[in-house]
Short mmCIF file of C-alpha atoms in Angstrom, two decimals:
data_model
loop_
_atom_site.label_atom_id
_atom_site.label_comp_id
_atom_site.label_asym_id
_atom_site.label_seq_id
_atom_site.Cartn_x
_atom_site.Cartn_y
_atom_site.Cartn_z
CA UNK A 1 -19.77 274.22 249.44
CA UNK A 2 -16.71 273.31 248.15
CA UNK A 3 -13.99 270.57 247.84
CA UNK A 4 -10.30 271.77 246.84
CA UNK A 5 -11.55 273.32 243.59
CA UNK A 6 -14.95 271.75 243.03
CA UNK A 7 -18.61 271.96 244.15
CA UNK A 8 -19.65 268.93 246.49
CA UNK A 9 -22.71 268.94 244.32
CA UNK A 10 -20.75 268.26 241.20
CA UNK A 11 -21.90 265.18 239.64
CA UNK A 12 -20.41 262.28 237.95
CA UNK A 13 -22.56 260.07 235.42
CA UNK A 14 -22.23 256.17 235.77
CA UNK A 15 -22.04 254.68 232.26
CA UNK A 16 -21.29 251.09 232.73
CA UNK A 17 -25.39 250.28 233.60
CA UNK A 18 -27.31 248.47 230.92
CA UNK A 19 -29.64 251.03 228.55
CA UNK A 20 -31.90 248.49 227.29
CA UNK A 21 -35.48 247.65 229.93
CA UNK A 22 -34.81 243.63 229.58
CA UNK A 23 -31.24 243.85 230.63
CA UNK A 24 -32.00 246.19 233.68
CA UNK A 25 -34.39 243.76 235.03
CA UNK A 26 -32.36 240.41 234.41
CA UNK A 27 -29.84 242.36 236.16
CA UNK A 28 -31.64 243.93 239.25
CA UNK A 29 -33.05 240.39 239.23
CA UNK A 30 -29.84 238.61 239.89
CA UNK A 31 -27.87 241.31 242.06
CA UNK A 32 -30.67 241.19 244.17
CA UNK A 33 -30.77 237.32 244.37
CA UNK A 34 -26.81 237.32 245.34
CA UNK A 35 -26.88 240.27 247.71
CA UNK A 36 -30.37 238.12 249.68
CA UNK A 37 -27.24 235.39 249.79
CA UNK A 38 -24.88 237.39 250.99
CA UNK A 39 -26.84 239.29 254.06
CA UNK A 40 -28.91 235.58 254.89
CA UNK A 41 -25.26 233.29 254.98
CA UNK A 42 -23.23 236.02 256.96
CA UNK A 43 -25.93 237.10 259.42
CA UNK A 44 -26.82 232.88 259.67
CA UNK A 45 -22.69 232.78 260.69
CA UNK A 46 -23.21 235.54 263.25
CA UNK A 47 -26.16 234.12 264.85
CA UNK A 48 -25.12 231.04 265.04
CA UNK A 49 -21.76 231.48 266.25
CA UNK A 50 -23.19 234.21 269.45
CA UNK A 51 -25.67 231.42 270.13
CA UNK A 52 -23.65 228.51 270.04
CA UNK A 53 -21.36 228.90 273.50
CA UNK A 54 -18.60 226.23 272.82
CA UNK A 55 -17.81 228.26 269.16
CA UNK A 56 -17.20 231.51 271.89
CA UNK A 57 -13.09 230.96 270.38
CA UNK A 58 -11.19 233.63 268.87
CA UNK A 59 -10.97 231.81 265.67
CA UNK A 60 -14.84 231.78 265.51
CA UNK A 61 -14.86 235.89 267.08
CA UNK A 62 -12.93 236.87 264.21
CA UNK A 63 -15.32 235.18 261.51
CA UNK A 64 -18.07 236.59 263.36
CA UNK A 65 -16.10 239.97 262.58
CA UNK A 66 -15.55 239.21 259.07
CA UNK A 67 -18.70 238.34 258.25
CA UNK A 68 -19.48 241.62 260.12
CA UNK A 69 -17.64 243.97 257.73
CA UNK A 70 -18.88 241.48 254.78
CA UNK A 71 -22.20 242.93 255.66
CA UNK A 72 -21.33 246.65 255.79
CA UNK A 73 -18.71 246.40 252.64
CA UNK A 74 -21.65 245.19 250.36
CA UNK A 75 -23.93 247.72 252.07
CA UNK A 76 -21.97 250.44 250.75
CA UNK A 77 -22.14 249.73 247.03
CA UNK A 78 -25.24 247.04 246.44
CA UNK A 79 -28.41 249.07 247.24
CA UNK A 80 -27.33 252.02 245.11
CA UNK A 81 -26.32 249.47 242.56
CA UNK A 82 -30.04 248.37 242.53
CA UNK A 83 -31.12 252.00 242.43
CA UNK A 84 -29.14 252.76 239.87
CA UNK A 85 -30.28 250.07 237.38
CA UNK A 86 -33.47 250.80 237.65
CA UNK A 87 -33.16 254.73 237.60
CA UNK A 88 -33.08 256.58 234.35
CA UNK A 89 -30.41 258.95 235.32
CA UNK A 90 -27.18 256.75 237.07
CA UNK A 91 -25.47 259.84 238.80
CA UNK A 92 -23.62 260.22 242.27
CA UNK A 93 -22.37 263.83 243.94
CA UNK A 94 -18.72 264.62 244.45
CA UNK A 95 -19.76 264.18 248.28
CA UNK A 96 -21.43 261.28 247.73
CA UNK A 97 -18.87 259.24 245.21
CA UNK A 98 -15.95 260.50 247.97
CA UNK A 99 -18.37 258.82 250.89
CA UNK A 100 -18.93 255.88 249.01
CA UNK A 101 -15.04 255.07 247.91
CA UNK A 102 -14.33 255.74 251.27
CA UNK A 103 -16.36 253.46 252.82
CA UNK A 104 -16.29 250.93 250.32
CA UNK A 105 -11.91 250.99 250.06
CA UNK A 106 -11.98 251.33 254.04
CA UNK A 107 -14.20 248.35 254.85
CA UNK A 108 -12.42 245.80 252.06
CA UNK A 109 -9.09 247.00 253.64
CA UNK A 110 -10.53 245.94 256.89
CA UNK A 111 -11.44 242.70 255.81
CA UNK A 112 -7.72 242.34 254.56
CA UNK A 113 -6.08 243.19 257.56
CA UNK A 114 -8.95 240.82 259.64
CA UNK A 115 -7.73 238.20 257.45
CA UNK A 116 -3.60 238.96 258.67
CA UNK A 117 -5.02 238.73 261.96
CA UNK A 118 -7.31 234.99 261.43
CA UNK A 119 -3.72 234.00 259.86
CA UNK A 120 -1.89 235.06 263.11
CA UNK A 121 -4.56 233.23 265.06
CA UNK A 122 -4.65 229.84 262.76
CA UNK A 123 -0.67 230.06 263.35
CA UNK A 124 -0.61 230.47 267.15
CA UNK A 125 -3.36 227.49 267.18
CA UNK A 126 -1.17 225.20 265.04
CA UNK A 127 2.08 226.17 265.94
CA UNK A 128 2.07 227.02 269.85
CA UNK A 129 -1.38 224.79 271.03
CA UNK A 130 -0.30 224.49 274.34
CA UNK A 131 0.15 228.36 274.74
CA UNK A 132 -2.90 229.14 272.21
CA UNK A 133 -4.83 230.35 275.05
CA UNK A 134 -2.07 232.81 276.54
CA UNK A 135 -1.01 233.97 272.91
CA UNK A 136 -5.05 234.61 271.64
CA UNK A 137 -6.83 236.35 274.48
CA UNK A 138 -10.59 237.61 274.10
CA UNK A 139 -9.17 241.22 274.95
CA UNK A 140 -6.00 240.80 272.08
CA UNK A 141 -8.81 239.57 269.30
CA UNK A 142 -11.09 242.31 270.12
CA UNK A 143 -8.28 244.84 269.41
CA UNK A 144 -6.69 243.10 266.36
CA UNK A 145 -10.30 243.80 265.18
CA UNK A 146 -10.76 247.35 265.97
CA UNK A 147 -7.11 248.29 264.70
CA UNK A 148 -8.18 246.62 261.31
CA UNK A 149 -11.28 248.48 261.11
CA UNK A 150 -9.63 251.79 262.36
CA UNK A 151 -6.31 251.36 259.84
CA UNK A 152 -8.62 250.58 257.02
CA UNK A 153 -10.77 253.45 257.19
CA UNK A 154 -7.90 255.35 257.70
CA UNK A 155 -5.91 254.68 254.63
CA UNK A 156 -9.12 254.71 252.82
CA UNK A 157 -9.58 258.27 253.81
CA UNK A 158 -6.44 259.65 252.90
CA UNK A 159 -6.22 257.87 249.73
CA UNK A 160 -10.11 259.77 249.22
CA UNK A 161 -8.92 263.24 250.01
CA UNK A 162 -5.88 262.67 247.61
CA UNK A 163 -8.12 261.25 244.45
CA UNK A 164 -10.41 264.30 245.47
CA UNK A 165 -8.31 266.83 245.76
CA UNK A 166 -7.29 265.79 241.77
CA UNK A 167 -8.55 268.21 238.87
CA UNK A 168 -11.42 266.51 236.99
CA UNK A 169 -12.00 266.81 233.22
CA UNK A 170 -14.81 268.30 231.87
CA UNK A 171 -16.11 264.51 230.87
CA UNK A 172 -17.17 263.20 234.57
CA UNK A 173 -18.75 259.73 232.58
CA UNK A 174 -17.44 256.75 234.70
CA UNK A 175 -16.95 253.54 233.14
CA UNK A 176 -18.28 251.91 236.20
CA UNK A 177 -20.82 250.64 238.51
CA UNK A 178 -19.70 252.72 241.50
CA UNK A 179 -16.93 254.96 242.86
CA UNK A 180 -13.81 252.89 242.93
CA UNK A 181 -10.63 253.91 242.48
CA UNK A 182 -9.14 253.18 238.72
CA UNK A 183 -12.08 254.33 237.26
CA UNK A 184 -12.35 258.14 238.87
CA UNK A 185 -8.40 258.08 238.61
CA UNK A 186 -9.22 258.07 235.00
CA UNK A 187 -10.84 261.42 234.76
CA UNK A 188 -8.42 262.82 236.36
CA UNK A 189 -6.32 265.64 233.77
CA UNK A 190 -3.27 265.98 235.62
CA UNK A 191 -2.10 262.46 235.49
CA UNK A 192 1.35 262.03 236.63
CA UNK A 193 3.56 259.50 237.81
CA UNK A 194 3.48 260.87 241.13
CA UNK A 195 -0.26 260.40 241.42
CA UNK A 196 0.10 256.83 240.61
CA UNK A 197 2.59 255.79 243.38
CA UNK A 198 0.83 257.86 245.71
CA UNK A 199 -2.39 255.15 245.29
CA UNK A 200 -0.16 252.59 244.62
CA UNK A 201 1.55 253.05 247.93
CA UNK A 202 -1.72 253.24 249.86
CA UNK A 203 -2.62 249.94 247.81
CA UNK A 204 0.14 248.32 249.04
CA UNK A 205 -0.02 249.19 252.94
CA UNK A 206 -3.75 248.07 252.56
CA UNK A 207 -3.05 244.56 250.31
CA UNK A 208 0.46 244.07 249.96
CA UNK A 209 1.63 244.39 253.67
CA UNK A 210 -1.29 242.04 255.25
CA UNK A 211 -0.70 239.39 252.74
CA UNK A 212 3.14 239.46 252.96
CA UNK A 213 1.85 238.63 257.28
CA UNK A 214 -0.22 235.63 255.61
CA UNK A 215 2.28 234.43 253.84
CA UNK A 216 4.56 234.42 256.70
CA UNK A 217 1.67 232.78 258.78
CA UNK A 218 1.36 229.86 256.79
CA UNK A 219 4.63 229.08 255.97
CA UNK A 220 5.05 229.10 259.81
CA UNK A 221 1.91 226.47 259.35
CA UNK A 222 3.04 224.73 256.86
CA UNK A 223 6.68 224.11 258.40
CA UNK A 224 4.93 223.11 261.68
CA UNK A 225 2.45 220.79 259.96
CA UNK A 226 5.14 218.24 258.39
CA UNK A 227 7.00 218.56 261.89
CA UNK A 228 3.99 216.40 263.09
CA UNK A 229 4.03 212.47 263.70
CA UNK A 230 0.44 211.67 262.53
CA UNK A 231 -0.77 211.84 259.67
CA UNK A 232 -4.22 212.33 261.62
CA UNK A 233 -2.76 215.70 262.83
CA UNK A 234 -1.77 217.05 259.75
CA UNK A 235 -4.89 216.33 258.03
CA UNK A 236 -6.74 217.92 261.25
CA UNK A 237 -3.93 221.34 261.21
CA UNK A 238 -4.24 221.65 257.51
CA UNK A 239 -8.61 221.41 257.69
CA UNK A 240 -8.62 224.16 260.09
CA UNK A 241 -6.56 226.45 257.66
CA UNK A 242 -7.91 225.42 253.97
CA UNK A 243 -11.50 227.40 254.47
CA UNK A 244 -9.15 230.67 255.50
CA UNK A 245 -6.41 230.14 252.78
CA UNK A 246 -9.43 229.91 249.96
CA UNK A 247 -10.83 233.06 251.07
CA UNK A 248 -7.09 234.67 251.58
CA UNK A 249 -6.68 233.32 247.62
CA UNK A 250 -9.94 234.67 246.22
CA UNK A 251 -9.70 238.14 247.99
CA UNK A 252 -6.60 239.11 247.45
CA UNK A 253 -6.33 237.85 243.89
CA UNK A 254 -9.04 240.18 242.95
CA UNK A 255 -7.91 243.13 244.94
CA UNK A 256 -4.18 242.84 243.46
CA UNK A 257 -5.70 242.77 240.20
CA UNK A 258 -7.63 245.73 240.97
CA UNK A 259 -5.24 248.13 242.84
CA UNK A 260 -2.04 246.51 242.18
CA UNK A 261 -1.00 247.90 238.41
CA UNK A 262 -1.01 251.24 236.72
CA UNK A 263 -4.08 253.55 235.84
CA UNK A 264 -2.77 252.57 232.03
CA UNK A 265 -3.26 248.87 232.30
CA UNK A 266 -7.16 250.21 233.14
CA UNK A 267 -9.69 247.95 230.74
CA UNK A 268 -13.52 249.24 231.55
CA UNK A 269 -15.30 245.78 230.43
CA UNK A 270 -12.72 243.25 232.11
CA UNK A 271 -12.73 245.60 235.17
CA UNK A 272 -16.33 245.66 235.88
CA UNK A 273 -16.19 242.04 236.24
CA UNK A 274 -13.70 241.40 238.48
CA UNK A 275 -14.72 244.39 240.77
CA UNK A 276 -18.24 242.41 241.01
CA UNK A 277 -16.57 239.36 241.32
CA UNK A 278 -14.81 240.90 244.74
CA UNK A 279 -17.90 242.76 245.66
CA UNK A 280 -20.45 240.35 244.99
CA UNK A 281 -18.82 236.95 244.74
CA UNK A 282 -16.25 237.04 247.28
CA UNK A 283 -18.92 237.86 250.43
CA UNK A 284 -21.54 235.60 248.69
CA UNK A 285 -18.92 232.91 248.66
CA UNK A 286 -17.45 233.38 252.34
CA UNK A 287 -20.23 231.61 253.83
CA UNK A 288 -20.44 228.64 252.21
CA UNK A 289 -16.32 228.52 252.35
CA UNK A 290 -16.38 228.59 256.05
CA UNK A 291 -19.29 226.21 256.45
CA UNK A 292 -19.04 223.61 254.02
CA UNK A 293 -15.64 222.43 255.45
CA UNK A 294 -16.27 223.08 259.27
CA UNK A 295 -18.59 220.16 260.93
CA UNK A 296 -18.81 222.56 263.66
CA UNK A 297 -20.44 225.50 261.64
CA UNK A 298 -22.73 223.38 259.69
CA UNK A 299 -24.33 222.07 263.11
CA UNK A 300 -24.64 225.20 264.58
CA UNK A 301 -26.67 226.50 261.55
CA UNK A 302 -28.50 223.65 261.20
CA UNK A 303 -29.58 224.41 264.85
CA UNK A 304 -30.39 227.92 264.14
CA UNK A 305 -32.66 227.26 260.91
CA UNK A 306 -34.29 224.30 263.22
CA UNK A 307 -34.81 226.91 266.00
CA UNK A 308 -36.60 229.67 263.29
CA UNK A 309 -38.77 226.90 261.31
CA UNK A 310 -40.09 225.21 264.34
CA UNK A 311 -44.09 226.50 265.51
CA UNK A 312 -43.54 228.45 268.50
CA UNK A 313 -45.96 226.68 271.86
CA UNK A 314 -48.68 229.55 272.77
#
């Protein structure tokens, strides 16, 4: 089988994996640590927020579907990560390294067009609160989530099929942990400035575009927020937007870094940090983001770990 000109089968080698026994395990150590965070604080916001009938709001339905696609982004990259520290040989398929990217680009797209649409949502409930209701129906949320999911995967597919359909040096080494964009671009012989706006162009639609909607969101916000008489209801309209606007900050510094610049301004060692900082550190950070600041949140889960630690009556 057979993919433009090359075998599915083909393999690439990861090279960015520590050689040395003590390093591997430190390592598998701590990525397994943060991933246990990351699956335990966004499955403790989903639970709580299903079980918990007065947080039943489209502000709390979309974090419920972030934390969603949290899961599922991490899930494509972290358990082969694990695997692959502790194997000998660090190698992926063609097939595979396509399927992963695609997932992987298609689900943190997702997440950056669900975080356009908790913008939209924070500006119709600060801006319009009489109408909130009207403007944010159950029925409107639930498609603002599927089109994010849907458009992500999307781009992230044709984006795939483009790096894919690329001739590949002999040298397949990638100077990664996992199939991500600059890095396989970089193995790529027939580099060309056509090739680069072609990702950068999908990179834009996918980060670009939904913050340019945040942007225009929260200056809405803002404007609306020093229209207000009390000083009570700014601090209250500004609260309910800080937890989102950290997130908004974190994630799409990273991914503008990332995808945002040419293939030539590619460093392997600076990188492979800030790819685990978005892949690691942005989900295992969500959590405690949304929580910490929200009274609301922090009761619910409280009410959820009381519910799991207490003896069940025979």
């Amino acid at each position: 089988m057979s993919w433009g000109n090359h075998s599915l089968w083909m393999e690439f080698v990861f090279l960015a994996y520590p050689s040395q026994s003590e390093p591997r395990i430190l390592s598998f150590l701590g990525v397994s640590l943060v991933y246990t965070w990351v699956i335990t604080g966004n499955v403790l916001i989903m639970v709580a927020i299903q079980t918990e009938a007065r947080l039943h709001t489209p502000m709390y339905y979309f974090l419920v579907s972030f934390s969603g696609v949290e899961i599922g982004y991490t899930a494509v990259v972290v358990p082969h990560l694990l695997a692959n520290i502790l194997q000998s040989e660090k190698t992926i398929t063609l097939l595979g390294c396509a399927t992963q990217m695609g997932f992987f680009i298609g689900l943190g797209s997702a997440d950056c067009f669900l975080l356009a649409s908790m913008a939209y949502d924070r500006h119709a409930a600060v801006c319009h609160p009489l109408q909130y209701p009207l403007i944010m129906p159950r029925t409107l949320c639930a498609r603002l989530v599927a089109a994010s999911v849907v458009l992500g995967l999307c781009l992230s597919f044709q984006l795939v099929a483009f790096v894919f359909s690329l001739p590949f040096c002999p040298a397949r080494g990638i100077q990664h942990f996992y199939c991500d964009v600059p890095p396989v671009m970089c193995l790529v012989c027939a580099q060309s400035h056509r090739h680069e706006q072609s990702v950068l162009v999908a990179a834009t639609l996918a980060i670009a575009v939904p913050f340019l909607l945040i942007a225009a969101s929260y200056a809405s916000i803002v404007a609306a927020v020093f229209r207000a008489h009390s000083a009570a209801g700014r601090r209250r309209a500004f609260s309910t937007c800080s937890s989102h606007l950290a997130v908004v900050l974190l994630q799409y510094g990273c991914c503008a870094f990332m995808y945002l610049r040419p293939s030539s301004s590619y460093h392997p060692e600076q990188d492979q940090f800030v790819s685990l900082v978005y892949t690691l550190g942005t989900p295992l950070l969500n959590p405690f983001v949304y929580t910490l600041r929200n009274s609301e949140m922090k009761e619910a889960i409280a009410r959820v770990l009381a519910r799991s630690c207490l003896p069940r009556e025979s």
